[in-house]
Amino acid sequence: MELVILENTKKDYISGEINVPALRGINLSINAGRFISFVGPSGSGKTTLLNLIGCLDKPTEGKVFVAGTEISRMNRKTSAKFRGDNIGFIFQNFNLIPVLTVYENVEYPLIMVQDVPLEKRKKRILDLLEKVGMISQKDKYPAQLSGGQKQRVAVARALVTDPKLVLADEPTANLDHDTAYKVIALMHNMKKEFNTTFIFATHDPKIVGEAEAIYTIEDGLITKMQENKQPGVN
Amino acid sequence: MKNIIKIAWRNLMRYTRRTLLTSSMIAVGVALVIIFSGVGSSFKNEIIGVITNSNVGDIQVHKKGYVGSIDNLPLDRAIPEEDFKKIELLLKNNPEIKAYSERIRFGAMASNFAQTTNMRLTAVYPEKESKACPNLVKRIKDGDSSPDTFVKPGSVVIPQNIASGMNLKVGGDIVLVATNKDGSVNGMTFKISGISENIMGPQGKDGYIHMDDARSLLRIENGEIIEIAIKLNNFDRLNKVFMNLKYYLLQIKEEKSADPVFEIHTWEDLVPFSTIAKIITLLIMVVRIVLFFIVLISILNVMMMSVYERIGEIGTIASIGTSPSKILMLFLTEGLFLGFISAIGGNIIGVVILKVISAAGFTFKFGDARTEFMLNPQIPTAEIMFAVLFVVIISVLASLQPALKASRMEPVEALRHV
């Protein structure tokens, strides 16, 4: 089943009086339950593509469908609801809310976006924190965690609403090599555990190999798609 | 909502120093309003109390046109006996009226056989006057200060300034010469029964004689009077009672012209201090306006800084799916909290300082008056409630622009600030 479809999607940015094309006609179809990587050099359009799929930005031309819904023309309120219900995000800088504890950060989408009853959300949060190995740190604040720990919490937060799709933009860019591998392994395990589709953008060739399919993006176009027969982290 | 409150509170505590500084500034502003209101109202009420309870009364009724020429104390604008009886009936049947006292006011020449001076006199029935102006007898520092007998027929209470100027003492004799409304002059000798302290107000330097003596001196053979001073059971209901009395009094009209026979005034219309009282009220308003700007600028500044510092965070919560309305609520709640805790803090400071002023027992007096006024500020409950409400509303309004800005941010642009 196709979870993400892009039809001739273009995105231009205006810089002063200059029109800068970021994506120049992307056609893409990603099935549910896959572990996908977008690779390419800086400025190639990876983040723009993730933003369009994540309903954070609108294409200049073309259509974007996620989970059967066209998201390219949604207003701010509808797109916020759509993201809250269907998409999880993992950021390069972790983006945890500094005034909330680990537990509360993971809890945030369940109370501020969805309205999940206390008992149900408590079980869900503790279960996820257990799976990402952060249960013992649940009462700590982000400032008290290492980069790897923060990203584990971010993974838990992205998955807590049981989204159909998780988007990760350079999730390992601020992590050392070992930690980066562990985070990618965690994401991979979570994908298997919850059958959630993961799409991550990276320019780190060492972790690209963990993806089931690798899309190479150059100058706003997908120039190569490569299936990986033996993905995963041992 | 509980979660929005929790996050808003923690965000405020995130920048503890800034929150405390802003909060302190607003709290000081609120405290100033409370102190100024408490002290100003205390001062105002103390003076009003002295004026109304010592000579003016809460309300006065006169023949139409009397107050316009009150400086001359005209005797030809008197209330005839039959009209006074109508008013008396009205006052006796009104449960809001505690007491009333009819008076004749006139000017006279006072002589101690060696010197002569002008003197304004109020003729009263002492027992009625003491009920309408209960503090009058407290002003009598020398002589008989009994409420029922402070002026007996044949005696006079003279004001302090005349006693000093003419070297008069209690027990001494004084001749009062007055012109009646027909223009004839009459004089009578009086025994000085008391010397009253001068106080502010239009009747603060009047002498007092018994009503029967005034009628003899002025050769008034009927029961006409010049004014009626009225004391209310509850001063706070002044305007309501005044309007009610005015309504009924203005129904009584001249037969020929159909104009109202009487005029009625509250103390405010009769006493120059009412202007000072209005200025005090105006100053309290000015302090409130200053507070308005302190709160507005402080909260606006803090909330704008807060939004600019947290653009990335706003992008994060928006991308997670937080609706624009919840982001708006989050920032509005922060501003509201900041204003609320500041207002509560300011109220506590203000009340404590008012208590200290009250406990210290500061006194003051005017001119050569011997009466000391004690500064005994009451806790202005209404002002406290108003301050909290006012600050909270201004805080929310000041937070509105930054909160709207936060809620309208495009998540993708906000995230670039991370």
XYZ file of C-alpha atoms in Angstrom:
652
model
C 0.000 0.000 0.000
C 1.369 3.414 -0.956
C 1.733 5.696 2.037
C 3.507 8.625 0.402
C 2.933 9.822 -3.169
C 4.454 12.904 -4.776
C 3.267 13.920 -8.227
C 5.508 16.267 -10.180
C 6.184 18.205 -7.003
C 8.105 21.425 -7.301
C 9.179 23.875 -4.668
C 10.687 27.289 -5.326
C 12.003 29.747 -2.794
C 12.138 33.454 -3.415
C 15.410 35.035 -2.382
C 15.076 38.771 -2.924
C 13.982 38.953 -6.528
C 15.543 35.643 -7.461
C 13.509 32.469 -7.787
C 15.509 29.561 -6.363
C 14.152 26.123 -7.302
C 14.658 23.671 -4.397
C 12.720 20.770 -5.899
C 12.284 20.575 -9.639
C 9.600 17.977 -10.215
C 9.675 15.026 -7.849
C 7.681 11.913 -8.578
C 7.850 9.458 -5.742
C 5.888 6.635 -4.224
C 6.752 5.014 -0.883
C 4.931 2.007 0.507
C 3.891 1.701 4.131
C 6.231 0.004 6.599
C 9.479 0.850 4.843
C 12.760 2.288 6.150
C 13.825 4.853 3.570
C 16.743 7.198 3.306
C 17.140 10.386 1.289
C 20.788 11.134 0.631
C 22.498 13.936 -1.091
C 24.794 16.868 -0.498
C 23.796 19.933 1.470
C 21.340 22.098 -0.469
C 20.212 19.222 -2.682
C 16.587 19.465 -1.454
C 16.401 16.619 1.113
C 15.017 18.775 3.922
C 12.592 20.522 1.552
C 11.308 17.144 0.436
C 10.872 15.981 4.034
C 9.083 19.230 4.869
C 6.629 18.704 2.038
C 5.960 15.092 3.021
C 5.689 16.178 6.662
C 2.986 18.731 5.830
C 5.228 21.484 7.166
C 5.490 23.268 3.844
C 3.478 23.532 0.652
C 4.720 22.745 -2.835
C 4.827 25.468 -5.458
C 3.457 22.957 -7.967
C 2.311 19.371 -7.916
C 0.564 17.260 -5.309
C 1.611 15.432 -2.158
C -0.454 12.589 -0.734
C 0.186 10.997 2.636
C -1.970 8.139 3.910
C -4.415 8.768 1.072
C -4.911 12.449 1.891
C -3.764 15.296 -0.280
C -1.816 17.488 2.101
C -0.464 20.073 -0.326
C -3.294 22.576 0.132
C -4.223 22.199 3.776
C -4.601 25.259 5.969
C -2.513 25.751 9.105
C -5.040 24.264 11.515
C -5.870 21.217 9.405
C -2.245 20.499 8.651
C -1.392 20.701 12.385
C -4.096 18.134 13.111
C -2.933 15.940 10.248
C 0.658 16.000 11.498
C -0.457 15.255 15.046
C -2.493 12.259 13.924
C -0.246 10.795 11.254
C 3.353 11.970 11.387
C 6.161 11.816 13.922
C 9.252 14.008 13.672
C 12.844 13.491 14.716
C 15.102 16.512 14.407
C 18.811 16.986 13.993
C 18.958 19.108 17.175
C 16.618 16.763 19.081
C 14.248 19.694 19.765
C 13.059 18.456 23.122
C 11.100 20.968 25.175
C 13.589 22.110 27.798
C 11.065 22.794 30.567
C 9.603 19.287 30.404
C 11.095 16.085 31.759
C 11.835 13.088 29.563
C 8.466 11.575 30.521
C 6.634 14.853 29.879
C 8.347 15.389 26.534
C 7.092 12.016 25.354
C 3.715 12.728 26.910
C 3.418 16.133 25.186
C 1.827 14.970 21.878
C -0.653 12.798 23.750
C -2.014 15.682 25.816
C -1.444 18.748 23.657
C -2.163 17.224 20.264
C -4.276 14.171 20.948
C -6.419 13.760 24.002
C -5.396 10.377 25.335
C -6.705 9.348 28.787
C -4.168 9.274 31.611
C -3.933 5.520 32.179
C -3.655 4.731 28.489
C -0.984 7.324 27.841
C 0.994 6.386 30.945
C 1.187 2.780 29.794
C 2.138 3.855 26.292
C 4.856 6.273 27.444
C 6.449 3.881 29.925
C 6.375 1.127 27.312
C 8.119 3.340 24.749
C 10.676 4.670 27.231
C 11.449 1.078 28.139
C 11.930 0.206 24.462
C 14.248 3.153 23.789
C 16.168 2.457 26.994
C 15.290 5.711 28.735
C 12.966 4.489 31.475
C 15.547 5.126 34.176
C 15.989 8.721 32.995
C 12.307 9.556 32.777
C 12.374 12.287 35.420
C 15.408 14.071 34.035
C 15.272 17.263 32.024
C 16.811 17.436 28.519
C 19.725 19.514 29.818
C 20.720 16.545 31.992
C 20.947 14.124 29.039
C 23.626 13.301 26.476
C 22.988 13.816 22.751
C 22.281 10.130 22.184
C 19.871 10.019 25.093
C 18.067 13.100 23.821
C 17.640 11.520 20.406
C 16.274 8.352 22.007
C 13.693 10.472 23.774
C 12.935 12.195 20.458
C 12.391 8.781 18.854
C 9.989 7.850 21.658
C 8.152 11.157 21.253
C 7.867 10.637 17.496
C 6.357 7.175 18.000
C 4.114 7.814 20.961
C 1.095 8.837 18.878
C 1.435 5.652 16.835
C 1.989 7.595 13.597
C 1.854 6.084 10.144
C 5.041 7.897 9.180
C 8.137 9.113 11.013
C 10.329 11.725 9.348
C 13.873 12.261 10.577
C 15.976 15.086 9.217
C 19.681 14.365 9.765
C 18.914 12.511 13.005
C 22.543 11.572 13.578
C 24.261 14.772 12.514
C 24.936 15.884 16.062
C 25.933 12.481 17.370
C 29.234 10.664 17.466
C 29.659 7.666 15.224
C 28.766 4.948 17.733
C 25.791 6.826 19.079
C 24.623 7.548 15.541
C 24.632 3.830 14.753
C 22.755 3.074 17.949
C 20.084 5.650 17.175
C 19.650 4.336 13.632
C 19.484 0.802 15.018
C 16.863 1.957 17.473
C 14.831 3.543 14.692
C 15.137 0.361 12.681
C 13.993 -1.747 15.606
C 11.090 0.585 16.240
C 10.112 0.320 12.594
C 10.006 -3.467 12.956
C 8.202 -3.282 16.291
C 5.475 -0.853 15.225
C 5.534 -1.365 11.452
C 5.871 2.412 11.079
C 7.303 3.929 7.919
C 10.567 5.770 8.569
C 12.031 8.291 6.161
C 15.273 9.916 7.128
C 17.478 12.385 5.351
C 21.212 12.109 5.807
C 24.489 12.787 4.106
C 26.342 10.322 6.317
C 27.266 7.450 3.974
C 27.952 5.095 6.892
C 24.354 5.043 8.095
C 22.778 5.173 4.670
C 23.407 1.467 4.347
C 20.902 0.752 7.057
C 18.006 1.916 4.862
C 15.879 -0.512 2.844
C 15.809 1.909 -0.066
C 18.052 4.885 -0.756
C 16.914 7.841 -2.811
C 19.701 10.075 -4.027
C 18.698 13.689 -4.464
C 20.794 16.157 -6.415
C 19.829 19.694 -7.452
C 16.200 19.172 -6.520
C 15.725 15.958 -8.441
C 15.784 12.270 -7.505
C 18.693 11.026 -9.544
C 18.891 7.459 -8.251
C 16.843 4.947 -6.306
C 18.611 1.962 -4.922
C 17.034 -0.985 -3.086
C 19.193 -2.379 -0.290
C 18.932 -6.147 -0.126
C 20.481 -6.487 3.346
C 19.585 -3.477 5.448
C 19.640 -3.323 9.236
C 22.120 -3.078 12.011
C 23.644 -6.114 13.534
C -5.868 23.572 30.097
C -4.067 22.083 33.099
C -1.159 21.158 30.861
C -1.050 24.565 29.233
C -0.902 26.099 32.718
C 1.883 23.702 33.729
C 3.986 24.443 30.651
C 3.316 28.194 30.896
C 4.396 28.225 34.534
C 7.592 26.302 33.800
C 8.412 28.590 30.897
C 8.122 31.564 33.228
C 10.363 29.861 35.745
C 12.841 29.025 32.993
C 13.939 32.670 32.975
C 13.708 33.157 36.723
C 15.681 36.389 36.936
C 13.802 38.066 34.113
C 10.447 36.902 35.450
C 11.307 38.132 38.942
C 12.496 41.507 37.678
C 9.387 42.075 35.583
C 7.158 40.742 38.289
C 8.804 43.026 40.860
C 8.291 46.067 38.664
C 4.589 45.308 38.225
C 4.230 44.411 41.910
C 5.724 47.767 42.925
C 3.275 49.510 40.590
C 0.336 47.597 42.068
C 1.584 48.256 45.608
C 1.781 51.980 44.833
C -1.809 51.975 43.616
C -2.955 50.134 46.752
C -0.970 52.405 49.094
C -1.975 55.585 47.314
C -5.580 54.494 47.216
C -5.583 53.442 50.885
C -3.809 56.560 52.176
C -5.589 58.940 49.800
C -9.005 57.529 50.633
C -8.198 57.575 54.342
C -7.142 61.227 54.166
C -10.180 62.107 52.093
C -12.633 60.234 54.312
C -11.089 61.678 57.466
C -11.526 65.243 56.224
C -14.985 64.569 54.808
C -15.952 62.994 58.134
C -14.762 66.072 60.026
C -16.588 68.454 57.721
C -19.868 66.576 57.523
C -19.977 65.537 61.158
C -18.837 68.858 62.576
C -20.850 71.457 60.751
C -22.162 70.794 57.252
C -24.047 67.526 57.609
C -24.345 65.061 54.738
C -27.099 66.897 52.877
C -28.583 70.378 53.229
C -31.952 71.738 52.119
C -32.531 75.438 51.473
C -35.028 77.735 49.893
C -34.418 77.894 46.142
C -31.628 80.357 45.335
C -30.120 80.453 48.813
C -26.837 78.672 48.041
C -26.193 81.012 45.128
C -26.051 83.936 47.560
C -24.822 82.035 50.609
C -21.900 84.418 51.169
C -24.398 87.116 52.191
C -26.355 84.747 54.453
C -29.629 86.241 53.167
C -32.517 86.078 55.607
C -35.124 86.749 52.935
C -34.619 83.301 51.450
C -36.078 81.447 54.391
C -38.134 78.288 54.459
C -41.579 79.131 55.862
C -42.881 77.080 58.783
C -45.527 75.271 56.740
C -42.969 74.241 54.107
C -40.541 73.119 56.804
C -43.267 70.901 58.218
C -43.692 69.250 54.817
C -39.957 68.566 54.619
C -39.916 67.355 58.218
C -42.626 64.833 57.401
C -40.602 63.607 54.453
C -37.460 63.228 56.559
C -39.196 61.520 59.459
C -40.658 58.899 57.123
C -37.373 58.158 55.418
C -35.535 55.258 57.137
C -32.242 56.363 55.564
C -32.270 59.595 57.570
C -30.604 59.353 60.951
C -31.142 62.939 62.091
C -31.829 66.436 60.862
C -31.381 69.867 62.324
C -33.072 73.064 61.259
C -30.949 76.196 61.424
C -31.035 79.941 61.031
C -27.786 81.362 59.736
C -27.033 85.053 59.791
C -24.284 87.573 60.080
C -23.892 89.755 63.160
C -21.606 92.297 64.758
C -19.974 90.994 67.913
C -18.761 93.453 70.529
C -16.951 93.009 73.824
C -17.663 96.637 74.635
C -14.147 97.605 73.592
C -13.814 95.961 70.181
C -16.267 94.988 67.459
C -15.994 92.386 64.735
C -18.094 90.541 62.204
C -19.258 87.069 63.047
C -21.284 84.421 61.291
C -23.775 82.678 63.513
C -25.761 79.490 63.266
C -28.814 79.194 65.452
C -29.739 75.661 66.406
C -31.599 73.452 68.788
C -28.563 71.854 70.490
C -30.051 68.389 70.946
C -31.032 68.190 67.258
C -27.799 69.740 66.007
C -25.731 67.275 68.048
C -27.480 64.407 66.323
C -27.098 65.859 62.820
C -23.471 66.904 63.437
C -22.241 64.634 66.234
C -18.672 65.963 66.200
C -19.682 69.583 66.691
C -19.449 69.384 70.464
C -15.982 67.813 70.191
C -14.833 71.104 68.714
C -15.860 72.957 71.883
C -12.581 72.951 73.742
C -13.536 75.356 76.519
C -16.904 75.525 78.230
C -20.030 73.406 78.038
C -19.678 70.649 75.466
C -22.701 68.639 76.453
C -24.585 67.568 73.284
C -27.968 68.644 74.631
C -26.993 71.915 76.237
C -23.922 73.300 74.517
C -25.966 76.383 73.659
C -28.705 77.419 76.034
C -30.922 80.476 75.610
C -28.836 83.519 76.424
C -25.508 81.841 75.695
C -23.226 81.765 72.698
C -20.441 79.514 71.510
C -17.824 81.649 69.804
C -15.144 80.484 67.402
C -11.512 80.276 68.465
C -10.313 83.044 66.136
C -12.752 85.603 67.550
C -12.048 84.525 71.136
C -8.324 85.015 70.549
C -8.698 88.224 68.580
C -10.972 89.882 71.097
C -9.481 88.248 74.176
C -12.779 86.638 75.111
C -13.125 83.899 77.702
C -15.857 81.476 78.708
C -18.238 83.193 81.120
C -17.607 86.602 79.582
C -20.281 88.760 77.971
C -20.626 89.643 74.328
C -23.166 91.768 72.494
C -24.476 90.511 69.182
C -26.070 93.030 66.854
C -27.890 91.756 63.775
C -30.046 93.184 61.026
C -33.249 91.333 60.318
C -34.716 90.798 56.888
C -36.775 93.975 57.100
C -33.622 95.990 57.695
C -34.146 96.837 61.324
C -31.261 96.328 63.733
C -31.438 94.625 67.094
C -28.859 93.702 69.707
C -28.706 91.277 72.609
C -26.132 90.433 75.246
C -24.978 86.815 75.447
C -22.903 84.886 77.943
C -20.046 82.991 76.315
C -20.702 79.345 77.144
C -18.009 77.794 74.966
C -15.182 78.391 72.540
C -15.114 76.187 69.476
C -12.100 75.172 67.464
C -11.941 76.488 63.919
C -12.085 73.840 61.252
C -12.148 73.876 57.487
C -15.446 74.179 55.715
C -17.945 76.968 55.114
C -19.298 76.859 58.667
C -15.976 76.088 60.345
C -15.696 79.527 61.943
C -19.357 80.082 62.857
C -20.570 80.876 66.331
C -23.614 79.077 67.719
C -26.625 80.413 69.575
C -29.925 78.874 70.575
C -32.744 78.990 68.007
C -35.038 80.872 70.395
C -32.426 83.622 70.798
C -32.035 83.941 67.040
C -35.765 84.419 66.643
C -35.711 87.132 69.304
C -32.656 88.839 67.890
C -33.968 88.744 64.331
C -37.562 89.303 65.395
C -38.787 86.226 63.623
C -42.234 85.564 64.975
C -43.160 82.549 62.886
C -41.300 79.260 62.652
C -39.322 79.984 59.508
C -35.813 78.633 59.198
C -32.907 79.041 56.759
C -31.499 75.555 56.271
C -31.871 71.935 57.253
C -28.784 69.798 57.806
C -29.366 66.093 57.326
C -27.360 63.178 58.665
C -27.706 59.772 57.010
C -27.565 56.353 58.603
C -25.105 55.204 55.943
C -22.863 57.778 54.271
C -22.060 55.327 51.474
C -25.670 55.622 50.313
C -25.399 59.402 50.006
C -26.080 59.660 46.287
C -29.023 57.296 46.353
C -30.688 59.045 49.297
C -29.908 62.442 47.796
C -31.561 61.519 44.506
C -34.555 60.151 46.343
C -34.980 63.267 48.501
C -34.394 65.528 45.536
C -37.117 63.763 43.598
C -39.689 64.355 46.320
C -38.536 67.882 47.196
C -38.660 69.063 43.627
C -42.301 68.009 43.482
C -43.099 70.878 45.848
C -43.561 73.866 43.562
C -44.348 77.549 43.809
C -48.023 78.170 43.221
C -47.498 81.062 40.821
C -44.412 80.144 38.832
C -44.547 76.343 39.234
C -40.818 76.438 40.029
C -39.437 74.183 42.772
C -39.610 75.795 46.201
C -36.451 74.157 47.574
C -32.961 73.273 46.585
C -31.026 70.337 47.950
C -27.266 69.813 47.993
C -24.846 67.200 49.180
C -21.806 68.294 51.178
C -19.797 68.148 47.929
C -21.758 71.090 46.500
C -21.213 73.188 49.596
C -17.621 72.564 50.658
C -14.517 73.629 48.707
C -12.745 70.507 49.986
C -14.832 68.479 47.557
C -12.504 69.808 44.831
C -9.507 68.455 46.755
C -11.363 65.164 47.195
C -11.888 65.055 43.436
C -8.201 65.807 42.862
C -7.279 62.914 45.160
C -9.581 60.642 43.162
C -7.980 61.978 39.980
C -4.490 61.317 41.325
C -5.457 57.743 42.157
C -6.632 57.475 38.557
C -3.300 58.860 37.314
C -1.421 56.261 39.386
C -3.655 53.606 37.817
C -2.806 54.890 34.349
C 0.906 54.748 35.200
C 0.359 51.181 36.377
C -1.412 50.436 33.100
C 1.684 51.443 31.125
C 4.077 49.663 33.498
C 2.134 46.428 33.078
C 1.597 46.869 29.357
C 5.226 47.634 28.513
C 6.709 45.083 30.946
C 4.557 42.184 29.830
C 4.809 43.101 26.166
C 8.600 43.268 26.450
C 8.903 39.949 28.285
C 6.511 38.133 26.007
C 8.125 39.475 22.842
C 11.527 38.382 24.113
C 10.060 35.049 25.050
C 8.631 34.496 21.575
C 11.836 35.548 19.806
C 13.960 33.325 22.025
C 11.713 30.331 21.489
C 11.061 30.475 17.761
C 12.696 27.076 17.298
C 10.679 25.619 20.122
C 7.487 27.057 18.634
C 8.467 25.366 15.362
C 8.922 22.081 17.196
C 5.589 22.090 18.994
C 3.833 23.276 15.831
C 5.413 20.515 13.747
C 4.451 17.925 16.351
C 0.867 18.993 15.700
C 0.065 21.583 18.362
C -2.765 23.682 16.980
C -2.260 27.442 16.507
C -4.978 28.102 19.095
C -3.105 26.075 21.717
C 0.143 27.911 20.963
C -1.778 31.165 21.349
C -3.210 29.968 24.658
C 0.229 28.906 25.857
C 1.693 32.385 25.470
C -1.436 34.159 26.709
C -1.365 31.980 29.815
C 2.279 32.898 30.424
C 1.420 36.600 30.263
C -1.656 36.105 32.419
C 0.358 34.194 35.013
C 3.047 36.827 35.099
C 0.460 39.560 35.586
C -1.513 37.576 38.147
C 1.401 36.653 40.406
C 2.729 40.205 40.139
C -0.667 41.646 41.099
C -0.973 39.275 44.053
C 2.589 40.131 45.143
C 1.903 43.850 44.748
C -1.301 43.570 46.751
C 0.478 41.767 49.561
C 3.218 44.438 49.645
C 0.624 47.222 49.497
C -1.517 45.745 52.284
C 1.530 45.176 54.516
C 2.677 48.781 54.037
C -0.850 50.083 54.740
C -0.924 47.997 57.925
C 2.438 49.454 58.944
C 1.201 53.021 58.283
C -1.944 52.259 60.243
C 0.014 50.766 63.145
C 2.464 53.680 63.168
C -0.445 56.055 63.841
C 0.752 59.013 61.767
C -1.127 62.209 62.606
C -1.413 65.554 60.874
C -3.250 68.830 61.356
C -4.102 71.863 59.324
C -3.038 75.382 60.169
C -3.681 76.379 63.762
C -6.364 73.753 64.267
C -5.852 71.748 67.392
C -7.640 68.709 66.040
C -5.190 66.107 64.795
C -6.195 63.818 61.989
C -4.912 60.301 62.241
C -3.822 58.587 59.044
C -5.625 55.325 59.450
C -5.747 53.811 55.976
C -8.286 51.111 55.454
C -7.496 48.156 53.210
C -9.104 49.151 49.908
C -10.759 45.812 49.131
C -12.391 47.062 45.957
C -9.067 48.540 44.804
C -7.318 45.220 45.477
C -9.873 43.307 43.435
C -9.709 45.966 40.752
C -5.893 45.851 40.654
C -5.843 42.076 40.155
C -8.487 42.208 37.458
C -6.925 45.244 35.801
C -3.406 43.783 35.727
C -4.632 40.404 34.486
C -6.630 41.995 31.663
C -3.747 44.274 30.638
C -1.338 41.315 30.841
C -3.494 39.263 28.516
C -3.859 42.198 26.135
C -0.107 42.842 26.196
C 0.574 39.157 25.523
C -1.855 39.053 22.643
C 0.439 40.417 19.960
C 3.423 38.151 20.799
C 1.078 35.183 21.271
C -0.573 35.807 17.899
C 2.850 36.074 16.330
C 3.826 32.720 17.839
C 0.613 31.020 16.783
C 0.874 32.318 13.214
C 4.450 31.181 12.647
C 4.969 28.752 9.827
C 6.542 25.682 11.462
C 9.020 25.211 8.652
C 10.328 28.758 9.034
C 10.367 28.561 12.817
C 12.346 25.316 12.705
C 15.108 26.995 10.720
C 15.884 29.055 13.842
C 16.888 25.948 15.807
